[in-house]
């Protein structure tokens, strides 16, 4: 058994970021899914008491991307008013 057993790479992530990073992003998605499997945390999220976010920081590039809950896509996280 591995930590990412049963996790499939998102084709769009592979095309956008490459296979290695797509695997890292699959890990982020998997972690969020596992966190939401805890009843107490799931209940608090549903009540709006906590908010879970999926983020990935590329150290080599110095870029932060975040998982958008409405689209399921990772997009650059940019400070408001700053250029990407």
PDB file of C-alpha atoms in Angstrom:
ATOM      1  CA  UNK A   1       0.000   0.000   0.000  1.00  0.00           C
ATOM      2  CA  UNK A   2       1.217   3.488  -0.828  1.00  0.00           C
ATOM      3  CA  UNK A   3       0.015   6.872   0.319  1.00  0.00           C
ATOM      4  CA  UNK A   4      -1.450   7.578  -3.112  1.00  0.00           C
ATOM      5  CA  UNK A   5      -2.839   4.115  -3.811  1.00  0.00           C
ATOM      6  CA  UNK A   6      -5.827   4.378  -6.129  1.00  0.00           C
ATOM      7  CA  UNK A   7      -5.132   8.034  -6.958  1.00  0.00           C
ATOM      8  CA  UNK A   8      -5.260   8.865 -10.656  1.00  0.00           C
ATOM      9  CA  UNK A   9      -3.415  11.747 -12.247  1.00  0.00           C
ATOM     10  CA  UNK A  10      -5.593  14.508 -13.648  1.00  0.00           C
ATOM     11  CA  UNK A  11      -4.963  14.666 -17.409  1.00  0.00           C
ATOM     12  CA  UNK A  12      -5.214  18.456 -17.417  1.00  0.00           C
ATOM     13  CA  UNK A  13      -2.642  18.694 -14.606  1.00  0.00           C
ATOM     14  CA  UNK A  14      -0.251  16.449 -16.564  1.00  0.00           C
ATOM     15  CA  UNK A  15      -0.669  18.619 -19.677  1.00  0.00           C
ATOM     16  CA  UNK A  16      -0.267  21.879 -17.744  1.00  0.00           C
ATOM     17  CA  UNK A  17       2.390  21.013 -15.164  1.00  0.00           C
ATOM     18  CA  UNK A  18       3.994  17.725 -16.223  1.00  0.00           C
ATOM     19  CA  UNK A  19       3.689  14.253 -14.740  1.00  0.00           C
ATOM     20  CA  UNK A  20       5.823  14.795 -11.621  1.00  0.00           C
ATOM     21  CA  UNK A  21       3.970  17.893 -10.461  1.00  0.00           C
ATOM     22  CA  UNK A  22       0.628  16.320 -11.438  1.00  0.00           C
ATOM     23  CA  UNK A  23       1.457  13.557  -8.952  1.00  0.00           C
ATOM     24  CA  UNK A  24       2.131  16.176  -6.268  1.00  0.00           C
ATOM     25  CA  UNK A  25      -1.208  17.851  -7.051  1.00  0.00           C
ATOM     26  CA  UNK A  26      -2.954  14.477  -6.849  1.00  0.00           C
ATOM     27  CA  UNK A  27      -1.484  14.230  -3.355  1.00  0.00           C
ATOM     28  CA  UNK A  28      -3.049  17.576  -2.431  1.00  0.00           C
ATOM     29  CA  UNK A  29      -6.452  16.419  -3.691  1.00  0.00           C
ATOM     30  CA  UNK A  30      -6.073  13.111  -1.856  1.00  0.00           C
ATOM     31  CA  UNK A  31      -5.158  14.879   1.389  1.00  0.00           C
ATOM     32  CA  UNK A  32      -8.253  17.084   1.198  1.00  0.00           C
ATOM     33  CA  UNK A  33     -10.438  14.048   0.542  1.00  0.00           C
ATOM     34  CA  UNK A  34      -8.949  12.239   3.539  1.00  0.00           C
ATOM     35  CA  UNK A  35      -9.404  15.271   5.792  1.00  0.00           C
ATOM     36  CA  UNK A  36     -13.054  15.485   4.767  1.00  0.00           C
ATOM     37  CA  UNK A  37     -13.524  11.844   5.769  1.00  0.00           C
ATOM     38  CA  UNK A  38     -13.247  12.812   9.450  1.00  0.00           C
ATOM     39  CA  UNK A  39     -16.846  13.338  10.635  1.00  0.00           C
ATOM     40  CA  UNK A  40     -16.067  16.180  13.049  1.00  0.00           C
ATOM     41  CA  UNK A  41     -14.087  18.108  10.441  1.00  0.00           C
ATOM     42  CA  UNK A  42     -16.642  17.435   7.711  1.00  0.00           C
ATOM     43  CA  UNK A  43     -19.429  18.725   9.965  1.00  0.00           C
ATOM     44  CA  UNK A  44     -17.523  21.898  10.816  1.00  0.00           C
ATOM     45  CA  UNK A  45     -16.751  22.546   7.158  1.00  0.00           C
ATOM     46  CA  UNK A  46     -20.423  22.077   6.220  1.00  0.00           C
ATOM     47  CA  UNK A  47     -21.407  24.573   8.942  1.00  0.00           C
ATOM     48  CA  UNK A  48     -18.833  27.073   7.670  1.00  0.00           C
ATOM     49  CA  UNK A  49     -16.757  26.897  10.847  1.00  0.00           C
ATOM     50  CA  UNK A  50     -13.618  25.747   9.021  1.00  0.00           C
ATOM     51  CA  UNK A  51     -12.464  26.072   5.446  1.00  0.00           C
ATOM     52  CA  UNK A  52     -10.070  23.642   3.785  1.00  0.00           C
ATOM     53  CA  UNK A  53      -7.776  24.797   0.987  1.00  0.00           C
ATOM     54  CA  UNK A  54      -5.446  22.865  -1.292  1.00  0.00           C
ATOM     55  CA  UNK A  55      -2.183  24.659  -2.078  1.00  0.00           C
ATOM     56  CA  UNK A  56       1.078  23.754  -3.794  1.00  0.00           C
ATOM     57  CA  UNK A  57       4.277  25.805  -3.619  1.00  0.00           C
ATOM     58  CA  UNK A  58       6.878  25.240  -6.329  1.00  0.00           C
ATOM     59  CA  UNK A  59      10.122  26.057  -4.550  1.00  0.00           C
ATOM     60  CA  UNK A  60      12.219  26.088  -7.745  1.00  0.00           C
ATOM     61  CA  UNK A  61       9.896  28.569  -9.464  1.00  0.00           C
ATOM     62  CA  UNK A  62       8.747  30.448  -6.365  1.00  0.00           C
ATOM     63  CA  UNK A  63       5.105  30.048  -7.399  1.00  0.00           C
ATOM     64  CA  UNK A  64       2.041  29.216  -5.325  1.00  0.00           C
ATOM     65  CA  UNK A  65      -1.015  27.603  -6.873  1.00  0.00           C
ATOM     66  CA  UNK A  66      -4.329  26.869  -5.214  1.00  0.00           C
ATOM     67  CA  UNK A  67      -7.114  24.407  -5.883  1.00  0.00           C
ATOM     68  CA  UNK A  68     -10.295  26.206  -6.911  1.00  0.00           C
ATOM     69  CA  UNK A  69     -13.263  24.413  -5.309  1.00  0.00           C
ATOM     70  CA  UNK A  70     -15.708  25.441  -8.031  1.00  0.00           C
ATOM     71  CA  UNK A  71     -13.620  24.200 -10.982  1.00  0.00           C
ATOM     72  CA  UNK A  72     -11.328  21.607  -9.403  1.00  0.00           C
ATOM     73  CA  UNK A  73      -8.384  23.252 -11.187  1.00  0.00           C
ATOM     74  CA  UNK A  74      -5.162  24.583  -9.726  1.00  0.00           C
ATOM     75  CA  UNK A  75      -4.560  28.238 -10.554  1.00  0.00           C
ATOM     76  CA  UNK A  76      -1.864  30.748  -9.564  1.00  0.00           C
ATOM     77  CA  UNK A  77      -2.428  32.464  -6.232  1.00  0.00           C
ATOM     78  CA  UNK A  78      -1.672  36.127  -6.741  1.00  0.00           C
ATOM     79  CA  UNK A  79      -1.890  38.945  -4.231  1.00  0.00           C
ATOM     80  CA  UNK A  80      -4.715  41.291  -5.166  1.00  0.00           C
ATOM     81  CA  UNK A  81      -3.356  44.098  -7.326  1.00  0.00           C
ATOM     82  CA  UNK A  82      -0.100  42.244  -8.054  1.00  0.00           C
ATOM     83  CA  UNK A  83       0.919  40.969 -11.464  1.00  0.00           C
ATOM     84  CA  UNK A  84       1.179  37.215 -12.029  1.00  0.00           C
TER      85      UNK A  84
END
